[in-house]
Every structure is written in C-alpha cells, then in structure tokens.
Amino acid sequence: MQGFFETPIEFLKGVGPQKAALLNKELDIFTYGDLIQHYPFRYEDRTRFYHIREVDASMPYIQLKGKIRHLETVGPPRKRRLVVYFQDETGEMELVWFKGVDWILKKLQPGVEYVVFGRPTAFGRKINMAHPEIEVLTSFNVQSGYLQPVYSTTEKLKKKYLDSKALGKIIKTLLDMASPRLRETLPPSTLDEYRLISKQQAVRQIHLPDNHEWLQKARFRLKFEELFYVQLRLLKLKITRIDKFKGMVFDSADLLNTFYHEHLPFELTGAQKKVIREIYRDMRSSQQMNRLLQGDVGSGKTIVAFICMLLAVGSGTQAALMAPTEILAIQHYNGLREYAQKMGLRIALLTGSTKAGERKIIHSYLKSGELHILVGTHALIEEKVQFQKLGLAIVDEQHRFGVAQRSKLWQKNKDLYPHVLVMTATPIPRTLAMTLYGDLDISTIDELPAGRKPIKTVHRYDSHRLKVNGFLKEQISEGRQVYVVYPLIEESEKLDLKHLMDGYESICRAFPEMPVSIVHGKMKADAKDYEMNRFVKGETKVMVATTVIEVGVNVPNASVMVIENAERFGLAQLHQLRGRVGRGADQSYCLLLTNYKLSKEARVRIETMVRTNNGFEIADTDLKLRGPGDLMGTQQSGVLDLLIADLGKDGEILQSARQAAQAVLTHDPELSQPRNENIKVQVEAMRKTMVNWSRIS
Ligand code: ADP
Ligand code: MG
C-alpha cells in the first residue's frame, strides 16, 4: 500500500504532470514527502512595518506602509528610470526602478495606500530602495506579523512560474492536507524532557512561522529529530557490534612493565597516558575494541601504538599496523623497530615492493607465530597473509582506507576478531567525530610533548620572494632543510605541474650550489622513493614537492615549510603540511605565500594558520567555513547528508540528541517497549527508504 507521503506530486492541486517533471528534475522533489521537506532557506521579515524615519542602509529587507506623493520617469530614453516619492507619516523615501518601468508605472497611482518590501540602500546621503516589491494595501497584507518563507528554486522553475512564492502556495496546499497525517516520530518522554514541539506543529511552523519564537522552536525540533536518528543508528550499530563480537582478553602486563621501567625513551605526556589507559581498559574487557585514536601531528601516536602492541604481544597474540602509503609504512616500521628490538620482539615490514623470498619468510613466520609485529601497506590484507593469532590491528590515517578495507583486517582472525585501533592525525571537531565515527569509541591526545617550540607561521606575498629566498639560504646555511610545496589540483593539473617545474627551476637558480629534490604524484614510485630518501638522509637540502608529502613524513632536521599558492589549499591540508616541520629541537617556520588577491575565505584560512597551531581549533574553523560535507575524508560518508541540521553550528543540539538516543537504547535496546513505539515505526520507515538504515537488523 502506498502511503500518503509517497504520492507523486503531480497529483497535487496546482502542480500537474509538467510542473511535476520539472520539480523532479530541478529539485529532486518527487513525492508529497519530498515537497513537505523542501524547507525554506530563509524568511522575509514581515513581522512589522517600519517607519521611514527609522530606516537606515544597514537594515536587511524591511516592510513599509504608505502612499505615493508623486512619481516620474527621468533620464534619457535608453536609460530611463522610474522614481517614486513614497511617504508615510514620518517621512519620505525614493523608490527606484531601472527595468520594467512601463509595466510598474501602469500599476501605481498616487494617493493609494501601498505595502512596500525591499532592502534600503544608501545613495549619496539619502536612503532609497531599488526594485522593491509593492502591493496595494489589503486586509490581508495589513496584518503584519508573519515571516514570509523563501524557498530555493531554479531559473528553469522560475520560467515556468514556479518561483519561491508559487512554491510556497503549493506547499501550503499540501500542508493543509498533510498536517493531520503527520505522525509523531519521537516518544512523549523525549518531547517533554527536551521541550520539543510536536512534529505537526514543527512542520507547519517551519513553513509558515507565526513569529521568530515559533520558527526557532520548529527549527530546534526538526534538527533534534534529524540528529537523534543519526545518533540512534550509530549507537545501535555499536550495541549490535558489542553484542555480537566478543573480544580477546589481554591481561599480561609483563612486557609493558619491562618497557616502562627499562626502555621508555622519554616521559609520556599526560594525554598519552590517558589514552593508553582507555585502550588498555578496552583490551582487557571481553568486548572487541573499536577505537579511534586522534592526535595532532607530532603528538606522539607511534609510541602509544607500540605500548598497546605490547599488551597484545605479551598476552600471546600478534599485532599489525597498516599505513596508507609505502613511505609511511617504512617510517612506522623504522620507529617501531627501534622499540621492538630493545624488547627482543620480532618485527617485519610488508609492502608491495617486498621481494618474493622475503615475503615467503614473513608469511611462514607469521603463521608459526614467531613474528610478533607486522607493519605494512594494504599488502597486509591480501588473502595470503595469515597470522597465527592476530590480537590487535592498528590502522593509520583512517580516511585513506575504506571501511571495507578496515573490516578485511578484522577477518584476519576468524575465531575472534582482533581489537581495532584506528589512528588519525586529522583532528576532527567533536560534533563531526560523534557523527562520522559515532560507532567507534574515541580517544584524543590533546597535548604535545613538553619542550616543543611552536612553529612560527607567517604570511608573505609573492612579491617578497627575494626576501623569502634570503631567509631560506640563511636557514640552510645553519644546517636546516626546507620543504617547498606547490598545489596540484586535478582540474588544472597541467598548469600546476608547470608551476611546480618552474618553481623547481627557479629554486635551482636561486641556490645553484645546493642539491634540490623534487617529488610529485606523476613520478614513478621508485623515483619518488629515491628522491625522498636523498632528502631524508640530508643529501639534498631543499625538497620541492606537491602534497604527496602531506602525510606522516618525518624528517626532524627539516625546519622550514614554504607553501606556494597557499590560498588554494584547504585548512586541514595547510595544517597537515605544516606538521611536517617542528619535529626537531630547532625553531621551525611555516611561510604561506600568496598573491595579493585573496578571497574573504582564503584570508580567514591564512589568518587562522598564522594565529594558531592547534589542530582542533583549525578543524573547528574549517568546519564553520566549509561545512562538514567538504572536510577531508568525509565526502562519501552519507551520514552527512543532513536536511536541516548543520554539524558546524548545531553541536549542542547534537549533544542532546545523542544523549536522548543513548537513554532510549540503554533502557530499551530492542525498541520493544510501548513508550518507544514512535521510534520503532520511524526506524521501520527509514529502513525501507534509506541505505544507511538497512544495515541494522
Ligand atoms: P605522530 O602523532 O605525528 O605520529 P610521532 O609518534 O611520530 O607523532 O611522534 C613525534 C615525535 O615526538 C617523535 O620523534 C617521538 O619520538 C617524539 N615523542 C613522542 N612522545 C613524546 C614524549 N612524551 N616526550 C618527548 N618526545 C616524544
Ligand atoms: Mg605518525
């Protein structure tokens, strides 16, 4: 049976097949349900009439009531404009039309009372309004006191007379029919507790708000509902997982104690200790761990990973770490090997370029259990790679791997899934993390090791290049190394590559006696590695590169990062790039080069970078600037297709909604109690229509 809200819109009065086809195509509106969810994107304030005397040019759209004293057309025939002298009891204002003059002229008469709606602008010392809406005062529009909804529409729709007003009209027709059929989707107790208005009220008020207060309530209610169901789904996934998947219990801390007392190279930060405790608690419980470990670049995730491995290995299992690129895998391997050797543990590296003979040995040692730790790229998840008993799987730089790849790693131990730790150096604002990784537990390293010198970041215009080069020369002569990074964006790849090569040549010219490395994505892997290695070893002093060096590369002696065309990078990327320096004892610098012309947003990005080194603060700004859909790695997540809520702004509502969803599930995980009937019905309905929900059984 087809429900009312699945009715195709062509059956709605005032729509018909032609307009319906256009609405399908232009706005993705197919059914009554779609149309009723086409919420206004803003409202025009018709809550009051302003007096001409109080109007100033800073006001948004306002409404006036008055009469025309006089009207005339002025200017030469081709540039003729209509000027209307409009009065109320407090003053006079000019209304001006440059287009459609004859048509407007016919409509207007002095002496009649009109309602005018428009945006005041300053014209010299006078205030006027260009192309306002003007209507004869009627018993309808004399009642001010409403907010007029404005709907998004398109040029094509407007041509077929489906402008915002017309859309408003058909939506109102639908609302009158639909209101009684709108089902409440939240339980009464939740409505009570969070003071939410009913679904019926909310939908009506979002389209036709009585006043600002009601609009606010409607928005709050609808955002809450939307976020509630996102969180409910994620929390349900988590519960299902915890129920289904028992975890290995690791309880031998012997290795750990030895490491702690004999080999720990430095005092751990408080934040490192805190996350290690959280991870240990998981691995000792009998439930499978699925935890996200986030920490800014340089916060010391490697040693945390190693210490967690010790618990797994000490309890008779193996540990694996998977990185997204070969360079990174090698670096992890080098870092971990140092610790592992001190502890007498066997560790190996497995990547696409591991030789067949070596590969064979690794496979057999893995199988026999003689190998304790395996580090590698996605070569790790190949069928042939089999562990004796994998206890802990660590995945670095999560967003470069798909969820599917992550789960392949789980399958490496079919008896009992290994504990899984996902590490990321891309700080994610809390609200976003709660949504993107809402099914994972989250640990955060929010503190850098003591004694780090904050990186000094400055903004320089291209025209100061000579000075910049002088600075680089100075740093290099003191023994430092330098990165120079160019953007390489797909759409303009050819041009970008040319810029990169030009840049490389001009650097070579500026530093004729200095060996310079160059690395970009178009190079063959071995050529890339060769150049990288020369730089790592210090044989070259300057590395000219595209963003291929963005992730994880660790050259402590490199202390200067120059970013060319910095205005073309996103904040997250700028921060990642900057994180390549500041790893040694020396003062590090980040130079952001741009040309003079900067968009407002680009300026905010650059200023944010100059102001702070804090990854979370940067991520927050990024979220506000771009919205969640564009943040790194979140594009395909689907969970972010929100209708009305905005993760950048609605963090508090999200918190409450998550809390509410958690409370419901704690008392009634199966949603079988009568009080949660509303939720159960809604989940059923969503499961039928949304991919995201179909995974929960
Ligand atoms: P990231 O979180 O970016 O992976 P790393 O694990 O590579 O960071 O650590 C960055 C550097 O900081 C390494 O050289 C590491 O040895 C060092 N380090 C990590 N933790 C501490 C600490 N508690 N005190 C001092 N140095 C530390
Ligand atoms: Mg790292």
mmCIF file of C-alpha atoms in Angstrom, residues 84-297:
data_model
loop_
_atom_site.group_PDB
_atom_site.id
_atom_site.type_symbol
_atom_site.label_atom_id
_atom_site.label_comp_id
_atom_site.label_asym_id
_atom_site.label_seq_id
_atom_site.Cartn_x
_atom_site.Cartn_y
_atom_site.Cartn_z
ATOM 1 C CA VAL A 84 8.559 57.152 -6.866
ATOM 2 C CA TYR A 85 8.342 59.511 -3.885
ATOM 3 C CA PHE A 86 6.876 57.368 -1.174
ATOM 4 C CA GLN A 87 5.621 58.776 2.121
ATOM 5 C CA ASP A 88 4.374 57.662 5.468
ATOM 6 C CA GLU A 89 3.536 59.813 8.461
ATOM 7 C CA THR A 90 7.208 60.029 9.445
ATOM 8 C CA GLY A 91 8.982 60.906 6.212
ATOM 9 C CA GLU A 92 9.645 60.322 2.537
ATOM 10 C CA MET A 93 11.829 57.869 0.635
ATOM 11 C CA GLU A 94 12.601 57.337 -3.047
ATOM 12 C CA LEU A 95 11.779 54.022 -4.672
ATOM 13 C CA VAL A 96 13.589 53.431 -7.960
ATOM 14 C CA TRP A 97 13.074 51.106 -10.923
ATOM 15 C CA PHE A 98 15.542 50.728 -13.765
ATOM 16 C CA LYS A 99 13.789 47.887 -15.529
ATOM 17 C CA GLY A 100 10.161 47.159 -16.419
ATOM 18 C CA VAL A 101 9.456 50.849 -15.958
ATOM 19 C CA ASP A 102 6.313 50.978 -18.134
ATOM 20 C CA TRP A 103 4.803 47.947 -16.504
ATOM 21 C CA ILE A 104 5.316 49.233 -12.966
ATOM 22 C CA LEU A 105 4.138 52.697 -13.980
ATOM 23 C CA LYS A 106 0.787 51.304 -15.038
ATOM 24 C CA LYS A 107 0.309 49.649 -11.646
ATOM 25 C CA LEU A 108 0.958 52.659 -9.463
ATOM 26 C CA GLN A 109 -1.264 55.591 -8.500
ATOM 27 C CA PRO A 110 -0.669 58.482 -6.142
ATOM 28 C CA GLY A 111 -2.936 58.564 -3.148
ATOM 29 C CA VAL A 112 -3.495 54.833 -2.862
ATOM 30 C CA GLU A 113 -2.083 53.035 0.179
ATOM 31 C CA TYR A 114 0.682 50.539 -0.561
ATOM 32 C CA VAL A 115 2.828 47.999 1.213
ATOM 33 C CA VAL A 116 6.459 48.150 0.128
ATOM 34 C CA PHE A 117 9.047 45.492 0.786
ATOM 35 C CA GLY A 118 12.709 45.803 -0.059
ATOM 36 C CA ARG A 119 16.253 46.447 1.022
ATOM 37 C CA PRO A 120 17.237 50.017 1.844
ATOM 38 C CA THR A 121 20.493 51.234 0.334
ATOM 39 C CA ALA A 122 22.432 54.429 0.794
ATOM 40 C CA PHE A 123 22.502 56.634 -2.264
ATOM 41 C CA GLY A 124 24.717 59.571 -1.511
ATOM 42 C CA ARG A 125 23.321 60.911 1.720
ATOM 43 C CA LYS A 126 19.835 59.686 1.017
ATOM 44 C CA ILE A 127 18.351 56.269 1.574
ATOM 45 C CA ASN A 128 16.402 54.673 -1.255
ATOM 46 C CA MET A 129 15.111 51.311 -2.333
ATOM 47 C CA ALA A 130 15.711 49.825 -5.760
ATOM 48 C CA HIS A 131 13.156 47.439 -7.235
ATOM 49 C CA PRO A 132 11.128 46.855 -4.098
ATOM 50 C CA GLU A 133 8.030 44.712 -4.074
ATOM 51 C CA ILE A 134 4.980 46.936 -3.988
ATOM 52 C CA GLU A 135 1.373 45.891 -3.421
ATOM 53 C CA VAL A 136 -1.841 47.717 -2.730
ATOM 54 C CA LEU A 137 -2.658 47.537 0.961
ATOM 55 C CA THR A 138 -5.366 44.940 1.576
ATOM 56 C CA SER A 139 -6.957 43.391 4.601
ATOM 57 C CA PHE A 140 -4.527 40.524 4.167
ATOM 58 C CA ASN A 141 -1.208 42.282 3.958
ATOM 59 C CA VAL A 142 -2.135 44.898 6.530
ATOM 60 C CA GLN A 143 -1.725 42.240 9.163
ATOM 61 C CA SER A 144 1.948 42.307 9.501
ATOM 62 C CA GLY A 145 3.246 39.843 11.991
ATOM 63 C CA TYR A 146 4.373 36.974 9.846
ATOM 64 C CA LEU A 147 7.599 35.687 8.413
ATOM 65 C CA GLN A 148 7.444 35.013 4.733
ATOM 66 C CA PRO A 149 9.203 31.788 3.771
ATOM 67 C CA VAL A 150 11.668 31.928 0.899
ATOM 68 C CA TYR A 151 12.197 28.662 -0.972
ATOM 69 C CA SER A 152 15.142 27.739 -3.108
ATOM 70 C CA THR A 153 14.200 27.390 -6.732
ATOM 71 C CA THR A 154 15.986 27.500 -10.087
ATOM 72 C CA GLU A 155 15.931 29.637 -13.227
ATOM 73 C CA LYS A 156 14.153 26.904 -15.136
ATOM 74 C CA LEU A 157 11.457 26.629 -12.498
ATOM 75 C CA LYS A 158 11.013 30.374 -12.401
ATOM 76 C CA LYS A 159 10.427 30.392 -16.149
ATOM 77 C CA LYS A 160 7.526 28.024 -15.561
ATOM 78 C CA TYR A 161 6.219 30.362 -12.867
ATOM 79 C CA LEU A 162 7.497 28.243 -10.016
ATOM 80 C CA ASP A 163 9.227 30.975 -8.084
ATOM 81 C CA SER A 164 9.506 30.983 -4.318
ATOM 82 C CA LYS A 165 6.021 32.416 -3.863
ATOM 83 C CA ALA A 166 4.428 29.841 -6.143
ATOM 84 C CA LEU A 167 6.253 27.046 -4.363
ATOM 85 C CA GLY A 168 5.019 28.477 -1.095
ATOM 86 C CA LYS A 169 1.497 28.309 -2.387
ATOM 87 C CA ILE A 170 1.572 24.649 -3.387
ATOM 88 C CA ILE A 171 3.374 23.762 -0.205
ATOM 89 C CA LYS A 172 0.621 25.462 1.755
ATOM 90 C CA THR A 173 -1.999 23.440 -0.124
ATOM 91 C CA LEU A 174 -0.086 20.292 0.747
ATOM 92 C CA LEU A 175 0.376 21.325 4.364
ATOM 93 C CA ASP A 176 -3.350 21.701 4.886
ATOM 94 C CA MET A 177 -3.907 18.166 3.660
ATOM 95 C CA ALA A 178 -0.847 16.638 5.234
ATOM 96 C CA SER A 179 -0.865 18.081 8.715
ATOM 97 C CA PRO A 180 -3.334 15.635 10.253
ATOM 98 C CA ARG A 181 -1.406 12.777 8.716
ATOM 99 C CA LEU A 182 1.982 13.737 10.116
ATOM 100 C CA ARG A 183 2.989 11.152 12.626
ATOM 101 C CA GLU A 184 4.919 11.985 15.776
ATOM 102 C CA THR A 185 8.368 10.421 15.473
ATOM 103 C CA LEU A 186 9.691 10.977 18.984
ATOM 104 C CA PRO A 187 8.458 9.460 22.235
ATOM 105 C CA PRO A 188 6.419 11.705 24.546
ATOM 106 C CA SER A 189 9.050 11.496 27.258
ATOM 107 C CA THR A 190 11.733 12.864 24.929
ATOM 108 C CA LEU A 191 9.445 15.665 23.766
ATOM 109 C CA ASP A 192 8.876 16.539 27.379
ATOM 110 C CA GLU A 193 12.418 16.332 28.530
ATOM 111 C CA TYR A 194 13.880 18.450 25.744
ATOM 112 C CA ARG A 195 10.845 20.732 25.450
ATOM 113 C CA LEU A 196 10.241 19.919 21.841
ATOM 114 C CA ILE A 197 7.128 20.956 19.961
ATOM 115 C CA SER A 198 5.188 18.255 18.144
ATOM 116 C CA LYS A 199 6.075 17.120 14.647
ATOM 117 C CA GLN A 200 2.851 18.570 13.288
ATOM 118 C CA GLN A 201 3.490 21.953 14.806
ATOM 119 C CA ALA A 202 7.113 21.928 13.741
ATOM 120 C CA VAL A 203 6.422 21.191 10.098
ATOM 121 C CA ARG A 204 3.725 23.829 9.926
ATOM 122 C CA GLN A 205 5.834 26.441 11.697
ATOM 123 C CA ILE A 206 8.942 25.815 9.631
ATOM 124 C CA HIS A 207 6.938 26.696 6.516
ATOM 125 C CA LEU A 208 4.614 29.301 7.936
ATOM 126 C CA PRO A 209 6.070 30.581 11.169
ATOM 127 C CA ASP A 210 3.818 32.705 13.374
ATOM 128 C CA ASN A 211 6.831 34.602 14.652
ATOM 129 C CA HIS A 212 10.536 34.288 15.363
ATOM 130 C CA GLU A 213 9.974 32.355 18.526
ATOM 131 C CA TRP A 214 7.933 29.675 16.835
ATOM 132 C CA LEU A 215 10.374 29.460 13.986
ATOM 133 C CA GLN A 216 13.141 28.878 16.489
ATOM 134 C CA LYS A 217 11.153 26.118 18.174
ATOM 135 C CA ALA A 218 10.356 24.478 14.855
ATOM 136 C CA ARG A 219 13.962 24.532 13.754
ATOM 137 C CA PHE A 220 15.153 23.145 17.040
ATOM 138 C CA ARG A 221 12.644 20.333 16.971
ATOM 139 C CA LEU A 222 13.416 19.286 13.396
ATOM 140 C CA LYS A 223 17.170 19.453 13.853
ATOM 141 C CA PHE A 224 16.891 17.492 17.047
ATOM 142 C CA GLU A 225 14.858 14.814 15.352
ATOM 143 C CA GLU A 226 17.263 14.536 12.462
ATOM 144 C CA LEU A 227 20.322 14.253 14.686
ATOM 145 C CA PHE A 228 18.508 11.932 17.066
ATOM 146 C CA TYR A 229 18.009 9.393 14.310
ATOM 147 C CA VAL A 230 21.575 9.696 13.044
ATOM 148 C CA GLN A 231 22.850 9.041 16.544
ATOM 149 C CA LEU A 232 20.356 6.307 17.219
ATOM 150 C CA ARG A 233 21.584 4.454 14.154
ATOM 151 C CA LEU A 234 25.246 4.791 15.135
ATOM 152 C CA LEU A 235 24.650 3.809 18.734
ATOM 153 C CA LYS A 236 22.590 0.862 17.603
ATOM 154 C CA LEU A 237 25.458 -0.276 15.365
ATOM 155 C CA LYS A 238 27.751 -0.072 18.325
ATOM 156 C CA ILE A 239 25.461 -2.088 20.560
ATOM 157 C CA THR A 240 24.997 -4.708 17.885
ATOM 158 C CA ARG A 241 28.734 -4.980 17.490
ATOM 159 C CA ILE A 242 29.399 -5.259 21.189
ATOM 160 C CA ASP A 243 26.761 -7.957 21.500
ATOM 161 C CA LYS A 244 27.933 -9.924 18.533
ATOM 162 C CA PHE A 245 31.648 -9.665 18.826
ATOM 163 C CA LYS A 246 33.330 -10.887 21.915
ATOM 164 C CA GLY A 247 36.899 -9.751 22.282
ATOM 165 C CA MET A 248 40.091 -11.350 23.434
ATOM 166 C CA VAL A 249 41.040 -10.590 26.996
ATOM 167 C CA PHE A 250 44.626 -9.398 27.357
ATOM 168 C CA ASP A 251 45.868 -9.487 30.866
ATOM 169 C CA SER A 252 49.617 -9.861 30.849
ATOM 170 C CA ALA A 253 51.358 -6.584 31.568
ATOM 171 C CA ASP A 254 54.853 -8.090 31.898
ATOM 172 C CA LEU A 255 56.256 -6.763 28.647
ATOM 173 C CA LEU A 256 54.735 -3.443 29.370
ATOM 174 C CA ASN A 257 56.376 -3.191 32.756
ATOM 175 C CA THR A 258 59.766 -4.080 31.353
ATOM 176 C CA PHE A 259 59.418 -1.461 28.659
ATOM 177 C CA TYR A 260 58.219 1.139 31.083
ATOM 178 C CA HIS A 261 60.988 0.632 33.569
ATOM 179 C CA GLU A 262 63.905 -0.067 31.279
ATOM 180 C CA HIS A 263 63.379 1.338 27.820
ATOM 181 C CA LEU A 264 60.929 4.204 27.833
ATOM 182 C CA PRO A 265 62.859 6.913 25.933
ATOM 183 C CA PHE A 266 61.027 9.856 27.451
ATOM 184 C CA GLU A 267 58.363 10.660 29.987
ATOM 185 C CA LEU A 268 54.936 10.150 28.414
ATOM 186 C CA THR A 269 52.637 13.145 28.310
ATOM 187 C CA GLY A 270 49.529 13.112 30.456
ATOM 188 C CA ALA A 271 47.436 12.779 27.332
ATOM 189 C CA GLN A 272 49.417 9.774 26.119
ATOM 190 C CA LYS A 273 48.958 8.082 29.498
ATOM 191 C CA LYS A 274 45.262 8.827 29.442
ATOM 192 C CA VAL A 275 44.655 7.252 26.038
ATOM 193 C CA ILE A 276 46.801 4.235 26.872
ATOM 194 C CA ARG A 277 44.596 3.651 29.926
ATOM 195 C CA GLU A 278 41.483 3.907 27.787
ATOM 196 C CA ILE A 279 42.832 1.458 25.243
ATOM 197 C CA TYR A 280 44.002 -0.959 27.916
ATOM 198 C CA ARG A 281 40.618 -0.922 29.544
ATOM 199 C CA ASP A 282 39.082 -1.992 26.232
ATOM 200 C CA MET A 283 41.579 -4.725 25.569
ATOM 201 C CA ARG A 284 41.104 -6.195 28.997
ATOM 202 C CA SER A 285 37.349 -6.233 28.811
ATOM 203 C CA SER A 286 35.835 -9.152 27.000
ATOM 204 C CA GLN A 287 34.469 -6.979 24.240
ATOM 205 C CA GLN A 288 36.085 -6.264 20.930
ATOM 206 C CA MET A 289 37.657 -2.831 20.827
ATOM 207 C CA ASN A 290 36.861 -0.427 18.021
ATOM 208 C CA ARG A 291 38.506 2.781 18.960
ATOM 209 C CA LEU A 292 39.563 5.911 17.156
ATOM 210 C CA LEU A 293 42.765 7.482 18.362
ATOM 211 C CA GLN A 294 43.081 11.041 17.246
ATOM 212 C CA GLY A 295 46.039 13.236 17.922
ATOM 213 C CA ASP A 296 47.542 16.175 16.184
ATOM 214 C CA VAL A 297 50.686 15.711 14.117
#
